[in-house]
């Protein structure tokens, strides 16, 4: 699985907030890189740095040893992997890795279809946000067989620092759902705490210093807290993607007859924000809900 550069040839499909940075690290480390994205203009920066463009996901796959997808929704993943011009039908005994946050059931189906076509497959969603992607410090939670994981590890290490093999196909996505359930209640707590501080007239920047280093500290408070205080609601992570994740998590929980009141409340609040046209803001815009009631 090597090329002239002695590193595996990587195909990267999905060059949004996350994929753009992740693909950039692979290129910077010397992997021959072929890219595709629905809107071609997002590939311009990578092409300028030496990546090759291909016109379809299948054309990317045909010239890659490792194909990585970082798309928006499960429906995008299904189309890119299983469509006629897709990855599974056109790859040549490749390792296929879906890093999109998607459903565990789809991950299992993709692994089965990939195996039938002679490929290895992994589900490998990530956590760490836009900052983690930019700094190549993502947590990557992986589902699939051990041989595929061993092959993927050197490539995943270009993008992340905490890479954990969680089990068979779908286990990576289940792990990501657990992650999103934790975040759902955490971001509500951060927004409530900051709303309280504003109502009490505290200096919010000093407040972040005071509580960010204590037991309340963490990514949601320490990274998104300062954006909230500055009134910066631009997306690191889209509200509409978080709603997608909460939908998957709550469906899985229902199937397991598990009630998750925190995740249910977060979905309700975010649904109201998205209904008010805020679905393309970042998840920290939940703060606006606490300040204005929507
Ligand atoms: P994004 O900016 O919307 O990126 C998704 C990219 O996939 C877009 O560039 C989109 O193209 C492309 N795409 C979608 N469908 C496609 C298709 N059929 N063919 C080719 N390209 C297609 O989203 P993101 O923030 O990077 O997130 C990507 C995934 O990671 C999501 O599942 C998200 O839930 C998850 N995630 C995000 C974060 C975060 O902090 N942002 C953290 C962890 C996990 P267009 O340019 O045409 O829209």
Short mmCIF file of C-alpha atoms and ligand atoms in Angstrom, two decimals:
data_model
loop_
_atom_site.label_atom_id
_atom_site.label_comp_id
_atom_site.label_asym_id
_atom_site.label_seq_id
_atom_site.Cartn_x
_atom_site.Cartn_y
_atom_site.Cartn_z
CA UNK A 1 0.00 0.00 0.00
CA UNK A 2 2.69 2.53 -0.94
CA UNK A 3 3.31 5.05 -3.70
CA UNK A 4 6.41 6.75 -5.14
CA UNK A 5 6.52 8.96 -2.02
CA UNK A 6 6.52 5.72 0.07
CA UNK A 7 3.46 6.93 1.95
CA UNK A 8 -0.04 5.63 1.16
CA UNK A 9 -1.95 7.64 -1.43
CA UNK A 10 -4.90 9.24 0.34
CA UNK A 11 -8.21 10.30 -1.17
CA UNK A 12 -10.16 12.83 0.90
CA UNK A 13 -13.84 13.58 0.24
CA UNK A 14 -15.59 16.38 2.15
CA UNK A 15 -13.56 19.56 2.61
CA UNK A 16 -15.66 21.56 5.05
CA UNK A 17 -14.71 23.06 8.40
CA UNK A 18 -13.14 19.78 9.57
CA UNK A 19 -12.09 18.03 6.36
CA UNK A 20 -10.20 21.04 5.05
CA UNK A 21 -7.77 21.02 7.99
CA UNK A 22 -7.56 17.23 8.27
CA UNK A 23 -6.71 16.79 4.57
CA UNK A 24 -4.18 19.61 4.89
CA UNK A 25 -2.24 17.69 7.56
CA UNK A 26 -2.03 14.61 5.32
CA UNK A 27 -0.71 16.74 2.48
CA UNK A 28 1.78 18.51 4.73
CA UNK A 29 3.11 15.14 5.93
CA UNK A 30 3.84 14.07 2.34
CA UNK A 31 0.90 11.82 1.45
CA UNK A 32 -0.02 12.07 -2.24
CA UNK A 33 -3.54 13.52 -1.89
CA UNK A 34 -6.55 13.43 -4.22
CA UNK A 35 -9.62 15.43 -3.17
CA UNK A 36 -13.29 15.89 -4.01
CA UNK A 37 -15.97 18.11 -2.48
CA UNK A 38 -19.54 18.93 -3.54
CA UNK A 39 -18.59 22.61 -3.97
CA UNK A 40 -15.30 22.61 -5.80
CA UNK A 41 -14.19 26.04 -4.56
CA UNK A 42 -13.46 24.59 -1.10
CA UNK A 43 -10.70 22.46 -2.68
CA UNK A 44 -8.82 25.48 -4.08
CA UNK A 45 -6.46 25.96 -1.12
CA UNK A 46 -5.45 22.28 -1.04
CA UNK A 47 -5.00 22.14 -4.83
CA UNK A 48 -2.77 25.22 -4.55
CA UNK A 49 -0.63 23.27 -2.09
CA UNK A 50 -0.28 20.24 -4.39
CA UNK A 51 -3.42 18.12 -3.98
CA UNK A 52 -5.00 16.60 -7.08
CA UNK A 53 -8.71 17.13 -7.88
CA UNK A 54 -10.90 14.24 -9.07
CA UNK A 55 -14.38 14.75 -10.53
CA UNK A 56 -16.28 12.09 -8.57
CA UNK A 57 -15.90 10.13 -5.32
CA UNK A 58 -15.28 7.04 -7.44
CA UNK A 59 -12.44 8.75 -9.31
CA UNK A 60 -10.87 9.68 -5.98
CA UNK A 61 -11.17 6.09 -4.78
CA UNK A 62 -9.71 4.59 -7.98
CA UNK A 63 -6.38 6.35 -7.37
CA UNK A 64 -6.11 6.00 -3.58
CA UNK A 65 -4.86 3.38 -1.12
CA UNK A 66 -6.80 4.99 1.72
CA UNK A 67 -10.08 6.85 1.18
CA UNK A 68 -11.38 9.16 3.91
CA UNK A 69 -14.85 10.72 3.96
CA UNK A 70 -15.74 13.69 6.19
CA UNK A 71 -19.24 14.65 5.06
CA UNK A 72 -22.28 16.24 6.69
CA UNK A 73 -25.06 13.68 7.13
CA UNK A 74 -25.58 9.90 6.95
CA UNK A 75 -27.44 10.42 3.63
CA UNK A 76 -24.29 12.09 2.19
CA UNK A 77 -22.17 9.17 3.38
CA UNK A 78 -24.53 6.61 1.87
CA UNK A 79 -24.47 8.41 -1.49
CA UNK A 80 -20.68 8.90 -1.58
CA UNK A 81 -19.90 5.32 -0.50
CA UNK A 82 -22.63 3.34 -2.25
CA UNK A 83 -23.64 5.46 -5.28
CA UNK A 84 -22.79 4.32 -8.83
CA UNK A 85 -19.94 6.87 -8.96
CA UNK A 86 -19.14 6.06 -5.38
CA UNK A 87 -16.21 4.87 -3.36
CA UNK A 88 -17.06 1.20 -2.77
CA UNK A 89 -17.72 0.37 -6.43
CA UNK A 90 -14.60 2.13 -7.72
CA UNK A 91 -11.88 1.61 -5.11
CA UNK A 92 -9.16 -1.00 -5.72
CA UNK A 93 -8.71 -3.09 -2.58
CA UNK A 94 -8.46 0.03 -0.49
CA UNK A 95 -8.93 0.98 3.14
CA UNK A 96 -12.11 3.08 3.43
CA UNK A 97 -12.57 5.28 6.51
CA UNK A 98 -15.70 7.29 7.28
CA UNK A 99 -14.93 10.06 9.78
CA UNK A 100 -18.34 11.76 9.48
CA UNK A 101 -20.54 11.63 12.57
CA UNK A 102 -23.12 9.17 11.28
CA UNK A 103 -25.34 6.31 12.42
CA UNK A 104 -23.94 3.07 13.87
CA UNK A 105 -26.35 1.04 11.71
CA UNK A 106 -25.09 2.69 8.52
CA UNK A 107 -21.49 2.07 9.61
CA UNK A 108 -22.26 -1.64 9.94
CA UNK A 109 -23.89 -1.69 6.51
CA UNK A 110 -20.97 0.12 4.89
CA UNK A 111 -18.50 -2.30 6.46
CA UNK A 112 -20.46 -5.25 5.05
CA UNK A 113 -20.68 -3.70 1.55
CA UNK A 114 -16.99 -2.80 1.61
CA UNK A 115 -16.01 -6.34 2.64
CA UNK A 116 -18.11 -7.81 -0.20
CA UNK A 117 -16.17 -5.61 -2.65
CA UNK A 118 -12.80 -6.64 -1.16
CA UNK A 119 -12.05 -3.50 0.85
CA UNK A 120 -11.31 -2.87 4.53
CA UNK A 121 -13.58 -0.33 6.24
CA UNK A 122 -13.65 1.64 9.46
CA UNK A 123 -16.00 4.12 11.13
CA UNK A 124 -13.78 6.73 12.78
CA UNK A 125 -15.71 9.81 13.93
CA UNK A 126 -13.84 12.53 15.76
CA UNK A 127 -14.10 14.94 18.67
CA UNK A 128 -12.12 18.11 19.36
CA UNK A 129 -13.91 20.60 17.17
CA UNK A 130 -12.56 23.00 14.57
CA UNK A 131 -9.61 23.74 16.88
CA UNK A 132 -8.71 20.07 17.26
CA UNK A 133 -8.86 19.61 13.47
CA UNK A 134 -6.65 22.67 12.85
CA UNK A 135 -4.08 21.56 15.43
CA UNK A 136 -4.17 17.84 14.47
CA UNK A 137 -5.20 17.02 18.03
CA UNK A 138 -8.46 15.23 17.43
CA UNK A 139 -9.78 12.34 19.47
CA UNK A 140 -10.66 9.60 17.01
CA UNK A 141 -12.97 6.73 18.03
CA UNK A 142 -12.73 3.77 15.73
CA UNK A 143 -14.97 0.83 14.87
CA UNK A 144 -13.96 -2.06 12.61
CA UNK A 145 -11.64 -5.03 12.63
CA UNK A 146 -8.19 -4.99 14.23
CA UNK A 147 -6.27 -5.45 10.95
CA UNK A 148 -7.99 -2.43 9.39
CA UNK A 149 -7.31 -0.40 12.53
CA UNK A 150 -3.59 -1.31 12.47
CA UNK A 151 -3.36 -0.27 8.81
CA UNK A 152 -5.19 3.00 9.46
CA UNK A 153 -3.34 4.05 12.60
CA UNK A 154 -0.34 5.82 10.98
CA UNK A 155 -2.73 7.82 8.78
CA UNK A 156 -5.07 8.68 11.66
CA UNK A 157 -2.07 9.81 13.72
CA UNK A 158 -1.56 12.65 11.22
CA UNK A 159 -4.89 14.13 12.34
CA UNK A 160 -5.32 13.15 15.96
CA UNK A 161 -3.54 12.46 19.22
CA UNK A 162 -6.05 10.25 21.05
CA UNK A 163 -6.96 7.34 18.79
CA UNK A 164 -8.91 4.49 20.33
CA UNK A 165 -10.09 1.23 18.78
CA UNK A 166 -13.54 0.71 20.32
CA UNK A 167 -14.60 -2.60 18.73
CA UNK A 168 -16.27 -3.88 15.59
CA UNK A 169 -18.04 -1.83 12.90
CA UNK A 170 -20.41 0.74 14.42
CA UNK A 171 -18.55 0.94 17.76
CA UNK A 172 -16.85 4.18 16.70
CA UNK A 173 -20.20 5.81 15.96
CA UNK A 174 -21.73 4.53 19.21
CA UNK A 175 -18.79 6.08 21.07
CA UNK A 176 -19.33 9.38 19.27
CA UNK A 177 -23.01 9.30 20.30
CA UNK A 178 -21.94 8.92 23.92
CA UNK A 179 -19.64 11.92 23.39
CA UNK A 180 -22.48 14.02 21.96
CA UNK A 181 -24.78 13.09 24.85
CA UNK A 182 -22.14 14.39 27.29
CA UNK A 183 -21.77 17.60 25.25
CA UNK A 184 -25.55 18.16 25.09
CA UNK A 185 -25.89 18.72 28.82
CA UNK A 186 -22.46 20.39 29.13
CA UNK A 187 -23.20 23.16 26.61
CA UNK A 188 -26.55 23.83 28.30
CA UNK A 189 -24.68 24.20 31.61
CA UNK A 190 -22.10 26.55 30.09
CA UNK A 191 -24.79 28.79 28.58
CA UNK A 192 -26.81 28.82 31.80
CA UNK A 193 -23.73 29.71 33.87
CA UNK A 194 -22.80 32.56 31.52
CA UNK A 195 -26.41 33.82 31.40
CA UNK A 196 -26.41 33.88 35.20
CA UNK A 197 -23.07 35.73 35.29
CA UNK A 198 -24.37 38.35 32.86
CA UNK A 199 -27.56 38.83 34.88
CA UNK A 200 -25.45 39.22 38.03
CA UNK A 201 -23.29 41.87 36.33
CA UNK A 202 -20.01 39.93 36.65
CA UNK A 203 -17.00 40.60 34.42
CA UNK A 204 -17.40 37.64 32.07
CA UNK A 205 -13.76 37.48 30.94
CA UNK A 206 -12.59 37.34 34.54
CA UNK A 207 -15.32 34.80 35.28
CA UNK A 208 -13.94 32.50 32.56
CA UNK A 209 -10.49 32.72 34.16
CA UNK A 210 -11.95 32.01 37.58
CA UNK A 211 -14.07 28.98 36.72
CA UNK A 212 -12.28 27.73 33.59
CA UNK A 213 -9.39 26.40 35.67
CA UNK A 214 -11.65 24.67 38.20
CA UNK A 215 -13.97 21.70 38.12
CA UNK A 216 -16.24 23.33 35.52
CA UNK A 217 -13.41 23.58 32.97
CA UNK A 218 -13.48 21.74 29.67
CA UNK A 219 -13.76 22.31 25.92
CA UNK A 220 -17.30 23.71 26.00
CA UNK A 221 -16.45 26.32 28.66
CA UNK A 222 -12.82 27.04 27.78
CA UNK A 223 -13.12 27.16 23.97
CA UNK A 224 -16.76 28.14 23.38
CA UNK A 225 -17.10 30.31 26.53
CA UNK A 226 -14.79 33.06 25.20
CA UNK A 227 -16.64 33.03 21.85
CA UNK A 228 -19.94 33.52 23.72
CA UNK A 229 -18.53 36.40 25.77
CA UNK A 230 -17.27 38.09 22.57
CA UNK A 231 -20.65 37.57 20.86
CA UNK A 232 -18.98 35.33 18.25
CA UNK A 233 -21.60 32.81 17.15
CA UNK A 234 -19.90 31.78 13.88
CA UNK A 235 -19.87 28.01 13.39
CA UNK A 236 -17.08 25.83 14.63
CA UNK A 237 -19.77 23.15 14.86
CA UNK A 238 -23.12 23.80 13.13
CA UNK A 239 -26.31 23.62 15.20
CA UNK A 240 -27.90 21.63 12.37
CA UNK A 241 -25.14 19.00 12.63
CA UNK A 242 -25.63 18.78 16.39
CA UNK A 243 -29.36 18.24 15.81
CA UNK A 244 -28.46 15.43 13.39
CA UNK A 245 -26.29 13.84 16.10
CA UNK A 246 -28.91 14.20 18.84
CA UNK A 247 -31.47 12.62 16.51
CA UNK A 248 -29.21 9.59 15.97
CA UNK A 249 -28.38 9.35 19.68
CA UNK A 250 -32.00 9.56 20.81
CA UNK A 251 -33.11 7.00 18.21
CA UNK A 252 -30.42 4.58 19.43
CA UNK A 253 -31.40 5.29 23.06
CA UNK A 254 -35.08 4.58 22.29
CA UNK A 255 -34.06 1.30 20.69
CA UNK A 256 -32.18 0.44 23.91
CA UNK A 257 -35.18 1.64 26.03
CA UNK A 258 -33.02 4.29 27.66
CA UNK A 259 -34.35 7.72 28.61
CA UNK A 260 -31.93 10.65 28.20
CA UNK A 261 -33.69 13.77 29.57
CA UNK A 262 -30.66 16.07 29.10
CA UNK A 263 -30.25 15.13 25.45
CA UNK A 264 -34.01 15.46 24.90
CA UNK A 265 -34.02 18.99 26.35
CA UNK A 266 -30.97 20.00 24.30
CA UNK A 267 -32.68 18.75 21.15
CA UNK A 268 -35.80 20.76 21.99
CA UNK A 269 -33.84 23.99 22.60
CA UNK A 270 -31.70 23.57 19.48
CA UNK A 271 -34.76 22.71 17.39
CA UNK A 272 -36.28 26.04 18.45
CA UNK A 273 -33.09 27.89 17.46
CA UNK A 274 -32.93 26.12 14.09
CA UNK A 275 -36.62 26.91 13.53
CA UNK A 276 -35.70 30.58 14.03
CA UNK A 277 -33.18 30.37 11.17
CA UNK A 278 -30.10 29.78 13.34
CA UNK A 279 -29.22 26.24 12.24
CA UNK A 280 -26.02 27.37 10.50
CA UNK A 281 -24.71 29.18 13.60
CA UNK A 282 -22.30 27.42 15.97
CA UNK A 283 -23.60 25.41 18.92
CA UNK A 284 -22.49 28.20 21.31
CA UNK A 285 -25.42 30.24 19.91
CA UNK A 286 -27.55 28.32 22.41
CA UNK A 287 -26.60 31.24 24.68
CA UNK A 288 -28.94 33.45 22.63
CA UNK A 289 -31.80 31.20 23.70
CA UNK A 290 -31.07 31.93 27.34
CA UNK A 291 -30.82 35.67 26.71
CA UNK A 292 -33.82 36.15 24.43
CA UNK A 293 -35.90 33.00 24.79
CA UNK A 294 -35.10 32.03 21.15
P1 LIG B 1 -19.16 20.95 6.82
O1 LIG B 1 -18.33 22.18 6.94
O2 LIG B 1 -20.58 21.06 6.39
O3 LIG B 1 -18.39 19.91 5.87
C1 LIG B 1 -18.99 18.86 5.19
C2 LIG B 1 -18.43 18.86 3.79
O4 LIG B 1 -18.89 17.69 3.09
C3 LIG B 1 -18.89 20.09 2.98
O5 LIG B 1 -17.75 20.72 2.42
C4 LIG B 1 -19.80 19.49 1.93
O6 LIG B 1 -19.78 20.12 0.68
C5 LIG B 1 -19.23 18.10 1.77
N1 LIG B 1 -20.24 17.18 1.25
C6 LIG B 1 -21.45 16.89 1.75
N2 LIG B 1 -22.08 16.00 0.97
C7 LIG B 1 -21.24 15.73 -0.05
C8 LIG B 1 -21.32 14.89 -1.17
N3 LIG B 1 -22.41 14.16 -1.43
N4 LIG B 1 -20.26 14.85 -2.01
C9 LIG B 1 -19.16 15.60 -1.78
N5 LIG B 1 -19.03 16.43 -0.72
C10 LIG B 1 -20.07 16.49 0.13
O7 LIG B 1 -19.18 20.18 8.22
P2 LIG B 1 -17.98 19.96 9.27
O8 LIG B 1 -18.16 20.88 10.41
O9 LIG B 1 -16.70 19.86 8.56
O10 LIG B 1 -18.40 18.52 9.84
C11 LIG B 1 -18.23 17.33 9.09
C12 LIG B 1 -18.74 16.14 9.92
O11 LIG B 1 -17.97 16.06 11.13
C13 LIG B 1 -20.20 16.26 10.35
O12 LIG B 1 -20.79 14.98 10.35
C14 LIG B 1 -20.11 16.82 11.76
O13 LIG B 1 -21.23 16.44 12.53
C15 LIG B 1 -18.83 16.15 12.25
N6 LIG B 1 -18.07 16.87 13.29
C16 LIG B 1 -17.92 18.23 13.23
C17 LIG B 1 -17.18 18.88 14.21
C18 LIG B 1 -17.00 20.37 14.22
O14 LIG B 1 -16.63 20.92 15.26
N7 LIG B 1 -17.23 21.07 13.12
C19 LIG B 1 -16.57 18.14 15.23
C20 LIG B 1 -16.69 16.77 15.23
C21 LIG B 1 -17.45 16.14 14.25
P3 LIG B 1 -20.34 21.63 0.47
O15 LIG B 1 -19.10 22.45 0.58
O16 LIG B 1 -20.92 21.63 -0.89
O17 LIG B 1 -21.35 21.89 1.54
#
